[in-house]
PDB file of C-alpha atoms in Angstrom:
ATOM      1  CA  MET A   1       0.000   0.000   0.000  1.00 74.00           C
ATOM      2  CA  ILE A   2       2.820   2.452   0.864  1.00 84.00           C
ATOM      3  CA  LEU A   3       4.690   1.605  -2.331  1.00 87.00           C
ATOM      4  CA  ALA A   4       1.576   2.425  -4.374  1.00 89.00           C
ATOM      5  CA  LYS A   5       1.155   5.759  -2.563  1.00 86.00           C
ATOM      6  CA  ILE A   6       4.662   6.867  -3.529  1.00 87.00           C
ATOM      7  CA  GLY A   7       4.153   5.936  -7.195  1.00 89.00           C
ATOM      8  CA  CYS A   8       5.753   2.496  -7.373  1.00 89.00           C
ATOM      9  CA  PRO A   9       4.453   0.629 -10.480  1.00 92.00           C
ATOM     10  CA  GLN A  10       1.824  -2.018  -9.693  1.00 93.00           C
ATOM     11  CA  LYS A  11       3.821  -4.639 -11.608  1.00 93.00           C
ATOM     12  CA  PHE A  12       6.755  -4.170  -9.216  1.00 89.00           C
ATOM     13  CA  ILE A  13       4.443  -4.295  -6.181  1.00 88.00           C
ATOM     14  CA  ASN A  14       2.974  -7.563  -7.477  1.00 90.00           C
ATOM     15  CA  ILE A  15       6.479  -9.053  -7.844  1.00 88.00           C
ATOM     16  CA  ILE A  16       7.360  -8.135  -4.249  1.00 85.00           C
ATOM     17  CA  ARG A  17       4.010  -9.480  -3.011  1.00 85.00           C
ATOM     18  CA  ALA A  18       4.500 -12.775  -4.913  1.00 84.00           C
ATOM     19  CA  PHE A  19       7.989 -13.101  -3.428  1.00 79.00           C
ATOM     20  CA  HIS A  20       6.541 -12.891   0.101  1.00 80.00           C
ATOM     21  CA  ASP A  21       3.217 -14.754  -0.346  1.00 83.00           C
ATOM     22  CA  GLY A  22       3.168 -18.092   1.406  1.00 83.00           C
ATOM     23  CA  MET A  23       5.976 -17.236   3.854  1.00 82.00           C
ATOM     24  CA  MET A  24       6.088 -19.762   6.674  1.00 83.00           C
ATOM     25  CA  GLY A  25       8.084 -19.782   9.894  1.00 84.00           C
ATOM     26  CA  GLN A  26       8.930 -21.944  12.888  1.00 87.00           C
ATOM     27  CA  VAL A  27      10.215 -21.201  16.348  1.00 89.00           C
ATOM     28  CA  ILE A  28      12.916 -23.387  17.886  1.00 91.00           C
ATOM     29  CA  ASP A  29      12.674 -23.722  21.652  1.00 90.00           C
ATOM     30  CA  GLY A  30      14.894 -26.103  23.598  1.00 90.00           C
ATOM     31  CA  GLY A  31      16.023 -27.732  20.363  1.00 90.00           C
ATOM     32  CA  GLU A  32      12.461 -28.549  19.237  1.00 92.00           C
ATOM     33  CA  ALA A  33      10.770 -26.793  16.326  1.00 91.00           C
ATOM     34  CA  SER A  34       7.213 -25.564  16.624  1.00 92.00           C
ATOM     35  CA  ALA A  35       4.550 -26.288  14.031  1.00 92.00           C
ATOM     36  CA  ALA A  36       4.911 -24.150  10.917  1.00 91.00           C
ATOM     37  CA  PHE A  37       2.869 -20.943  10.908  1.00 90.00           C
ATOM     38  CA  ALA A  38       2.084 -18.326   8.273  1.00 86.00           C
ATOM     39  CA  ILE A  39       4.000 -15.041   8.346  1.00 82.00           C
ATOM     40  CA  THR A  40       1.655 -12.316   7.191  1.00 78.00           C
ATOM     41  CA  ASN A  41       3.739  -9.180   7.700  1.00 75.00           C
ATOM     42  CA  GLY A  42       7.379  -8.186   7.462  1.00 72.00           C
ATOM     43  CA  THR A  43       9.979  -9.341   4.964  1.00 72.00           C
ATOM     44  CA  LYS A  44      11.789 -12.605   4.462  1.00 69.00           C
ATOM     45  CA  GLN A  45      14.792 -13.202   6.693  1.00 69.00           C
ATOM     46  CA  GLY A  46      17.900 -12.385   4.672  1.00 71.00           C
ATOM     47  CA  CYS A  47      15.898 -10.880   1.802  1.00 77.00           C
ATOM     48  CA  VAL A  48      18.013  -8.396  -0.172  1.00 79.00           C
ATOM     49  CA  LEU A  49      14.966  -6.144  -0.509  1.00 83.00           C
ATOM     50  CA  ALA A  50      14.330  -6.041   3.254  1.00 83.00           C
ATOM     51  CA  ALA A  51      16.586  -3.049   3.969  1.00 83.00           C
ATOM     52  CA  LEU A  52      15.223  -1.082   0.998  1.00 85.00           C
ATOM     53  CA  LEU A  53      11.593  -1.829   1.848  1.00 86.00           C
ATOM     54  CA  PHE A  54      12.132  -0.937   5.515  1.00 85.00           C
ATOM     55  CA  GLY A  55      13.905   2.284   4.512  1.00 86.00           C
ATOM     56  CA  ILE A  56      10.959   3.296   2.325  1.00 88.00           C
ATOM     57  CA  PHE A  57       8.486   2.309   5.047  1.00 88.00           C
ATOM     58  CA  PHE A  58      10.382   4.250   7.732  1.00 88.00           C
ATOM     59  CA  ALA A  59      10.809   7.328   5.520  1.00 90.00           C
ATOM     60  CA  MET A  60       7.067   7.416   4.888  1.00 92.00           C
ATOM     61  CA  MET A  61       6.359   7.017   8.607  1.00 91.00           C
ATOM     62  CA  LEU A  62       8.653   9.989   9.344  1.00 92.00           C
ATOM     63  CA  LEU A  63       6.909  12.095   6.678  1.00 92.00           C
ATOM     64  CA  VAL A  64       3.581  11.384   8.376  1.00 92.00           C
ATOM     65  CA  ALA A  65       5.010  12.010  11.858  1.00 94.00           C
ATOM     66  CA  PHE A  66       6.603  15.361  11.071  1.00 94.00           C
ATOM     67  CA  LYS A  67       4.218  16.812   8.493  1.00 93.00           C
ATOM     68  CA  ASP A  68       3.775  20.532   9.230  1.00 92.00           C
ATOM     69  CA  CYS A  69       6.230  20.327  12.157  1.00 92.00           C
ATOM     70  CA  ASP A  70       8.484  23.314  12.831  1.00 90.00           C
ATOM     71  CA  VAL A  71      10.331  21.780  15.822  1.00 91.00           C
ATOM     72  CA  GLY A  72      13.892  20.552  15.447  1.00 91.00           C
ATOM     73  CA  ILE A  73      17.399  21.903  15.059  1.00 91.00           C
ATOM     74  CA  PRO A  74      17.718  24.451  12.239  1.00 90.00           C
ATOM     75  CA  VAL A  75      20.859  24.177  10.123  1.00 87.00           C
ATOM     76  CA  ARG A  76      21.619  26.871   7.526  1.00 79.00           C
ATOM     77  CA  VAL A  77      22.999  25.352   4.329  1.00 78.00           C
ATOM     78  CA  ARG A  78      24.179  26.500   0.948  1.00 73.00           C
ATOM     79  CA  THR A  79      24.368  24.120  -1.987  1.00 73.00           C
ATOM     80  CA  ASP A  80      26.110  26.199  -4.648  1.00 72.00           C
ATOM     81  CA  GLY A  81      29.654  25.112  -3.779  1.00 66.00           C
ATOM     82  CA  ASN A  82      32.280  26.610  -1.494  1.00 64.00           C
ATOM     83  CA  VAL A  83      31.048  24.620   1.491  1.00 63.00           C
ATOM     84  CA  PHE A  84      33.918  25.724   3.736  1.00 70.00           C
ATOM     85  CA  ASN A  85      33.686  29.436   2.978  1.00 72.00           C
ATOM     86  CA  LEU A  86      31.972  30.618   6.183  1.00 73.00           C
ATOM     87  CA  ARG A  87      31.498  34.161   4.872  1.00 74.00           C
ATOM     88  CA  ARG A  88      29.349  32.903   2.028  1.00 70.00           C
ATOM     89  CA  LEU A  89      27.332  30.790   4.466  1.00 67.00           C
ATOM     90  CA  GLN A  90      26.573  33.868   6.603  1.00 72.00           C
ATOM     91  CA  ALA A  91      24.966  35.564   3.607  1.00 70.00           C
ATOM     92  CA  ARG A  92      21.157  35.382   3.601  1.00 70.00           C
ATOM     93  CA  THR A  93      20.933  34.906  -0.163  1.00 73.00           C
ATOM     94  CA  LYS A  94      21.297  31.474  -1.750  1.00 73.00           C
ATOM     95  CA  THR A  95      21.041  29.780   1.653  1.00 76.00           C
ATOM     96  CA  PHE A  96      18.176  27.856   3.168  1.00 81.00           C
ATOM     97  CA  VAL A  97      17.430  26.374   6.551  1.00 84.00           C
ATOM     98  CA  ALA A  98      17.092  22.614   6.870  1.00 87.00           C
ATOM     99  CA  MET A  99      15.247  21.416   9.969  1.00 90.00           C
ATOM    100  CA  ILE A 100      16.993  18.390  11.490  1.00 90.00           C
ATOM    101  CA  ARG A 101      14.722  16.230  13.648  1.00 91.00           C
ATOM    102  CA  ASP A 102      15.901  12.690  13.144  1.00 89.00           C
ATOM    103  CA  LEU A 103      19.186  10.883  12.602  1.00 84.00           C
ATOM    104  CA  LEU A 104      18.750   7.488  10.962  1.00 81.00           C
ATOM    105  CA  TYR A 105      20.973   4.461  10.722  1.00 76.00           C
ATOM    106  CA  ALA A 106      19.571   1.093   9.590  1.00 72.00           C
ATOM    107  CA  ASP A 107      16.570   0.552  11.881  1.00 73.00           C
ATOM    108  CA  ASP A 108      17.683   3.050  14.558  1.00 77.00           C
ATOM    109  CA  CYS A 109      16.378   6.584  14.838  1.00 82.00           C
ATOM    110  CA  ALA A 110      17.612   9.348  17.127  1.00 83.00           C
ATOM    111  CA  LEU A 111      15.307  12.344  17.545  1.00 87.00           C
ATOM    112  CA  VAL A 112      17.070  15.645  18.277  1.00 87.00           C
ATOM    113  CA  ALA A 113      15.720  18.868  19.777  1.00 87.00           C
ATOM    114  CA  HIS A 114      16.924  21.933  21.682  1.00 87.00           C
ATOM    115  CA  SER A 115      14.733  21.436  24.744  1.00 84.00           C
ATOM    116  CA  GLU A 116      12.987  18.721  26.705  1.00 85.00           C
ATOM    117  CA  ALA A 117       9.602  20.168  25.723  1.00 88.00           C
ATOM    118  CA  GLU A 118      10.542  20.051  22.028  1.00 91.00           C
ATOM    119  CA  ALA A 119      11.861  16.492  22.454  1.00 88.00           C
ATOM    120  CA  GLN A 120       8.505  15.510  23.979  1.00 90.00           C
ATOM    121  CA  GLN A 121       6.656  17.168  21.107  1.00 92.00           C
ATOM    122  CA  LEU A 122       8.767  15.333  18.507  1.00 92.00           C
ATOM    123  CA  PHE A 123       8.497  12.026  20.340  1.00 90.00           C
ATOM    124  CA  THR A 124       4.709  12.305  20.684  1.00 91.00           C
ATOM    125  CA  ARG A 125       4.424  12.818  16.911  1.00 94.00           C
ATOM    126  CA  PHE A 126       6.896   9.986  16.265  1.00 91.00           C
ATOM    127  CA  CYS A 127       5.148   7.600  18.666  1.00 91.00           C
ATOM    128  CA  THR A 128       1.714   8.316  17.186  1.00 91.00           C
ATOM    129  CA  ALA A 129       2.951   7.658  13.646  1.00 92.00           C
ATOM    130  CA  ALA A 130       4.935   4.562  14.696  1.00 89.00           C
ATOM    131  CA  THR A 131       1.813   3.118  16.328  1.00 88.00           C
ATOM    132  CA  ARG A 132      -0.226   3.815  13.176  1.00 89.00           C
ATOM    133  CA  PHE A 133       2.447   2.054  11.114  1.00 87.00           C
ATOM    134  CA  GLY A 134       2.688  -0.900  13.546  1.00 84.00           C
ATOM    135  CA  LEU A 135       6.228  -0.285  14.839  1.00 81.00           C
ATOM    136  CA  SER A 136       7.390  -1.260  18.332  1.00 76.00           C
ATOM    137  CA  MET A 137       8.766   1.283  20.796  1.00 75.00           C
ATOM    138  CA  LYS A 138      10.261  -1.281  23.220  1.00 75.00           C
ATOM    139  CA  LYS A 139      13.915  -0.193  23.183  1.00 76.00           C
ATOM    140  CA  THR A 140      13.316   3.553  23.294  1.00 81.00           C
ATOM    141  CA  GLU A 141      15.510   5.641  25.617  1.00 81.00           C
ATOM    142  CA  VAL A 142      16.099   9.337  26.187  1.00 83.00           C
ATOM    143  CA  THR A 143      19.343  11.224  26.859  1.00 79.00           C
ATOM    144  CA  LEU A 144      19.726  14.916  27.681  1.00 77.00           C
ATOM    145  CA  GLN A 145      22.881  16.901  26.927  1.00 74.00           C
ATOM    146  CA  PRO A 146      22.369  20.194  28.804  1.00 73.00           C
ATOM    147  CA  CYS A 147      24.308  23.378  28.040  1.00 71.00           C
ATOM    148  CA  ASN A 148      25.145  23.710  31.714  1.00 68.00           C
ATOM    149  CA  ARG A 149      25.988  20.380  33.344  1.00 67.00           C
ATOM    150  CA  SER A 150      25.456  21.805  36.845  1.00 69.00           C
ATOM    151  CA  SER A 151      21.747  22.276  36.072  1.00 69.00           C
ATOM    152  CA  TYR A 152      21.285  18.700  34.837  1.00 69.00           C
ATOM    153  CA  THR A 153      18.064  16.931  35.744  1.00 74.00           C
ATOM    154  CA  SER A 154      17.000  13.560  34.418  1.00 77.00           C
ATOM    155  CA  PRO A 155      14.788  14.104  31.338  1.00 78.00           C
ATOM    156  CA  LYS A 156      11.147  13.050  31.498  1.00 84.00           C
ATOM    157  CA  VAL A 157       9.770  12.126  28.093  1.00 86.00           C
ATOM    158  CA  THR A 158       6.669   9.962  27.893  1.00 83.00           C
ATOM    159  CA  ALA A 159       4.986   7.654  25.420  1.00 82.00           C
ATOM    160  CA  GLY A 160       1.351   8.006  26.431  1.00 80.00           C
ATOM    161  CA  ASP A 161       1.330   7.188  30.160  1.00 81.00           C
ATOM    162  CA  THR A 162       4.717   5.453  30.113  1.00 83.00           C
ATOM    163  CA  GLU A 163       7.858   7.403  30.997  1.00 83.00           C
ATOM    164  CA  LEU A 164      10.826   6.498  28.793  1.00 82.00           C
ATOM    165  CA  ALA A 165      13.954   5.140  30.429  1.00 81.00           C
ATOM    166  CA  ALA A 166      16.500   7.925  30.880  1.00 81.00           C
ATOM    167  CA  THR A 167      20.122   6.998  30.308  1.00 80.00           C
ATOM    168  CA  ASP A 168      23.366   8.913  30.778  1.00 79.00           C
ATOM    169  CA  LYS A 169      24.912   7.323  27.692  1.00 78.00           C
ATOM    170  CA  PHE A 170      24.106   5.048  24.802  1.00 76.00           C
ATOM    171  CA  CYS A 171      25.904   3.612  21.825  1.00 75.00           C
ATOM    172  CA  TYR A 172      24.881   5.005  18.427  1.00 72.00           C
ATOM    173  CA  LEU A 173      26.714   4.221  15.194  1.00 73.00           C
ATOM    174  CA  GLY A 174      29.496   2.587  17.205  1.00 75.00           C
ATOM    175  CA  SER A 175      30.178   5.673  19.336  1.00 77.00           C
ATOM    176  CA  PHE A 176      28.982   6.490  22.816  1.00 77.00           C
ATOM    177  CA  LEU A 177      26.809   9.566  23.227  1.00 76.00           C
ATOM    178  CA  SER A 178      26.663  10.761  26.813  1.00 75.00           C
ATOM    179  CA  SER A 179      24.763  13.328  28.824  1.00 75.00           C
ATOM    180  CA  ASP A 180      28.006  15.164  29.618  1.00 76.00           C
ATOM    181  CA  ALA A 181      28.945  15.321  25.879  1.00 73.00           C
ATOM    182  CA  LEU A 182      32.430  13.966  26.606  1.00 75.00           C
ATOM    183  CA  VAL A 183      34.196  11.348  24.465  1.00 74.00           C
ATOM    184  CA  ASN A 184      35.900   9.542  27.373  1.00 72.00           C
ATOM    185  CA  ASP A 185      34.046   6.252  26.747  1.00 69.00           C
ATOM    186  CA  ASP A 186      35.089   6.193  23.097  1.00 68.00           C
ATOM    187  CA  ILE A 187      38.702   6.979  24.000  1.00 72.00           C
ATOM    188  CA  SER A 188      38.822   4.272  26.690  1.00 73.00           C
ATOM    189  CA  GLN A 189      37.382   1.797  24.159  1.00 67.00           C
ATOM    190  CA  GLY A 190      40.080   2.786  21.649  1.00 62.00           C
ATOM    191  CA  ARG A 191      37.619   4.274  19.153  1.00 54.00           C
ATOM    192  CA  PRO A 192      38.510   7.205  16.888  1.00 55.00           C
TER     193      PRO A 192
END
């Protein structure tokens, strides 16, 4: 259905559907396999299309989540060359502001905002869209990197009535992000 909405030809959709029709699975528990059962959603394990299809699915979910949203981190960009010429970037002509809300890698997504209230606003939109699209929010955590570490309080971001687990650090893209914004964990692990 999503592929059709973004203009994917019906013939291609039918090929993907035929590739996944009749998928069966089993669960192995204690060395014994369960009875075979039909798999009616998701993609085949190891399917080369799985990453592409998930990427399209996730991109559409983010478009729904952040439609008409003005919250995020504004970044002024210029695309006419001379990327490292800061004087040209300070000019108001030929520049535009890109709003950064999400950082994606494979099936991970980090939402970014300037304040806890904005983070809650983004997460509420994200959570609502994820629920509509049937995605799980089980491993969701929140980290705050305050400007002034002495005024640090544990962030409180909720998904409905459930408060998300707050963590002082987490691993993203192989690097540790921490509430104190230091790179000590990466250095001690021997990472660049």
